[in-house]
Tab-separated table of C-alpha atoms in Angstrom:
chain	number	residue	atom	x	y	z
A	1	MET	CA	74.345	81.291	70.999
A	2	ILE	CA	76.163	84.484	69.064
A	3	ARG	CA	74.341	86.796	71.793
A	4	THR	CA	76.188	84.862	74.908
A	5	PHE	CA	79.638	84.230	73.246
A	6	LEU	CA	79.788	88.611	72.355
A	7	VAL	CA	78.917	89.191	75.632
A	8	ILE	CA	80.821	86.087	77.460
A	9	ALA	CA	83.734	87.197	74.766
A	10	SER	CA	83.498	91.607	76.416
A	11	ALA	CA	83.360	90.372	79.888
A	12	LEU	CA	86.536	88.277	79.787
A	13	ALA	CA	88.012	91.163	78.140
A	14	VAL	CA	87.361	93.566	80.409
A	15	LEU	CA	88.402	91.499	83.229
A	16	LEU	CA	91.935	90.624	81.419
A	17	GLY	CA	92.685	94.374	80.657
A	18	GLY	CA	91.432	96.098	83.743
A	19	ALA	CA	93.889	93.257	85.076
A	20	THR	CA	96.586	93.882	82.891
A	21	ALA	CA	96.087	97.897	83.190
A	22	ALA	CA	96.429	97.974	87.457
A	23	SER	CA	99.606	95.656	87.082
A	24	ALA	CA	101.042	97.734	84.831
A	25	ALA	CA	100.027	101.164	87.158
A	26	ASP	CA	101.530	99.716	89.976
A	27	ASP	CA	104.029	102.630	91.391
A	28	PRO	CA	107.473	101.727	91.997
A	29	PRO	CA	108.433	100.646	95.596
A	30	PHE	CA	109.904	103.610	96.561
A	31	CYS	CA	108.634	102.728	100.552
A	32	LYS	CA	109.226	99.358	100.637
A	33	GLY	CA	110.291	98.203	104.481
A	34	VAL	CA	109.902	102.353	105.378
A	35	LYS	CA	107.435	103.074	108.241
A	36	LYS	CA	104.648	104.787	107.231
A	37	PRO	CA	103.491	108.046	106.804
A	38	CYS	CA	105.758	107.849	103.373
A	39	VAL	CA	104.209	110.245	100.299
A	40	VAL	CA	105.752	109.426	96.944
A	41	GLY	CA	104.818	111.951	94.195
A	42	GLY	CA	106.860	113.456	90.838
A	43	ASP	CA	107.221	111.763	87.427
A	44	ALA	CA	109.466	109.374	85.037
A	45	GLY	CA	112.360	112.139	85.976
A	46	THR	CA	112.879	113.488	88.890
A	47	THR	CA	110.628	111.482	92.310
A	48	TRP	CA	110.887	113.406	95.488
A	49	VAL	CA	109.656	111.056	98.699
A	50	ASN	CA	109.048	112.584	101.668
A	51	THR	CA	109.348	110.288	104.632
A	52	SER	CA	109.679	110.439	108.430
A	53	ALA	CA	111.577	109.828	111.393
A	54	ALA	CA	111.936	110.360	115.377
A	55	GLY	CA	115.228	111.384	115.946
A	56	LYS	CA	118.535	111.206	113.798
A	57	ALA	CA	119.995	108.261	113.650
A	58	GLN	CA	116.558	106.495	112.510
A	59	ALA	CA	116.108	108.835	109.859
A	60	LYS	CA	119.687	107.784	108.272
A	61	ALA	CA	118.599	104.570	108.573
A	62	VAL	CA	114.904	105.477	106.742
A	63	ALA	CA	117.404	107.496	104.327
A	64	ALA	CA	119.597	104.838	103.115
A	65	ARG	CA	116.113	101.960	102.765
A	66	VAL	CA	114.898	104.971	100.512
A	67	LEU	CA	117.936	105.560	98.612
A	68	LYS	CA	118.088	101.578	98.241
A	69	ASN	CA	114.987	100.978	97.438
A	70	ALA	CA	115.116	103.819	93.998
A	71	THR	CA	117.997	102.398	93.453
A	72	ALA	CA	116.359	98.788	93.002
A	73	ALA	CA	113.664	100.905	90.955
A	74	HIS	CA	115.938	102.315	88.285
A	75	ARG	CA	117.342	99.319	88.091
A	76	ARG	CA	113.644	97.740	86.708
A	77	TYR	CA	111.894	100.789	85.237
A	78	HIS	CA	115.149	102.980	84.752
A	79	ALA	CA	113.200	105.745	85.299
A	80	PRO	CA	113.894	108.605	87.780
A	81	GLU	CA	116.209	109.971	86.840
A	82	TRP	CA	116.675	111.774	90.078
A	83	VAL	CA	115.463	111.059	93.392
A	84	ASP	CA	114.523	113.854	96.202
A	85	ILE	CA	114.710	112.288	99.519
A	86	TRP	CA	113.881	114.199	102.218
A	87	VAL	CA	113.718	112.484	105.324
A	88	ILE	CA	111.204	115.005	107.940
A	89	LYS	CA	110.710	115.374	111.547
A	90	LYS	CA	107.525	113.812	112.688
A	91	GLY	CA	104.788	115.901	114.458
A	92	ALA	CA	104.166	119.913	112.768
A	93	CYS	CA	106.703	119.945	110.306
A	94	TRP	CA	104.892	116.658	109.443
A	95	ARG	CA	101.706	117.793	109.215
A	96	ARG	CA	103.303	121.463	107.529
A	97	TYR	CA	105.801	119.169	104.802
A	98	GLY	CA	104.710	116.071	104.777
A	99	ASN	CA	102.508	115.562	102.308
A	100	VAL	CA	104.184	118.601	99.246
A	101	PRO	CA	106.955	118.299	97.086
A	102	SER	CA	108.772	121.773	98.465
A	103	ASP	CA	111.478	122.606	99.936
A	104	ALA	CA	111.307	121.739	104.643
A	105	SER	CA	112.801	124.177	106.611
A	106	ARG	CA	116.411	123.239	108.196
A	107	ALA	CA	114.574	123.116	111.152
A	108	CYS	CA	112.464	120.334	110.303
A	109	THR	CA	114.097	118.536	107.995
A	110	TYR	CA	116.643	115.623	109.209
A	111	LYS	CA	117.726	114.593	106.069
A	112	HIS	CA	117.684	115.164	102.349
A	113	VAL	CA	119.395	113.111	99.694
A	114	LYS	CA	119.086	114.152	96.119
A	115	ARG	CA	120.576	111.997	93.859
A	116	LYS	CA	121.706	111.170	89.547
A	117	PHE	CA	120.438	108.267	88.893
A	118	SER	CA	123.560	107.582	85.450
């Protein structure tokens, strides 16, 4: 009887512990409302977001949306301190610079926004 109770209690602890850890590990929704692809990286101090666009008008809208999401994440989590948003041209430019936090060339960048939240 005690063994059955311990097994049930252990199973519940594992299930409840896993649920809280998974919900605590969720990333702030920087890419919410932005068409894919959208890549987020960095840490609590500086976060970089790479996303793509097909033209300058779409790039401006995407950058504004990601900045709005970053502002909301900063208000909620008090992080990141800096956000670095790169809107990169689709195609070869995205394949070259899309998944890395490096500086994309000017020829491949539609919009670059670097903002410090105070």
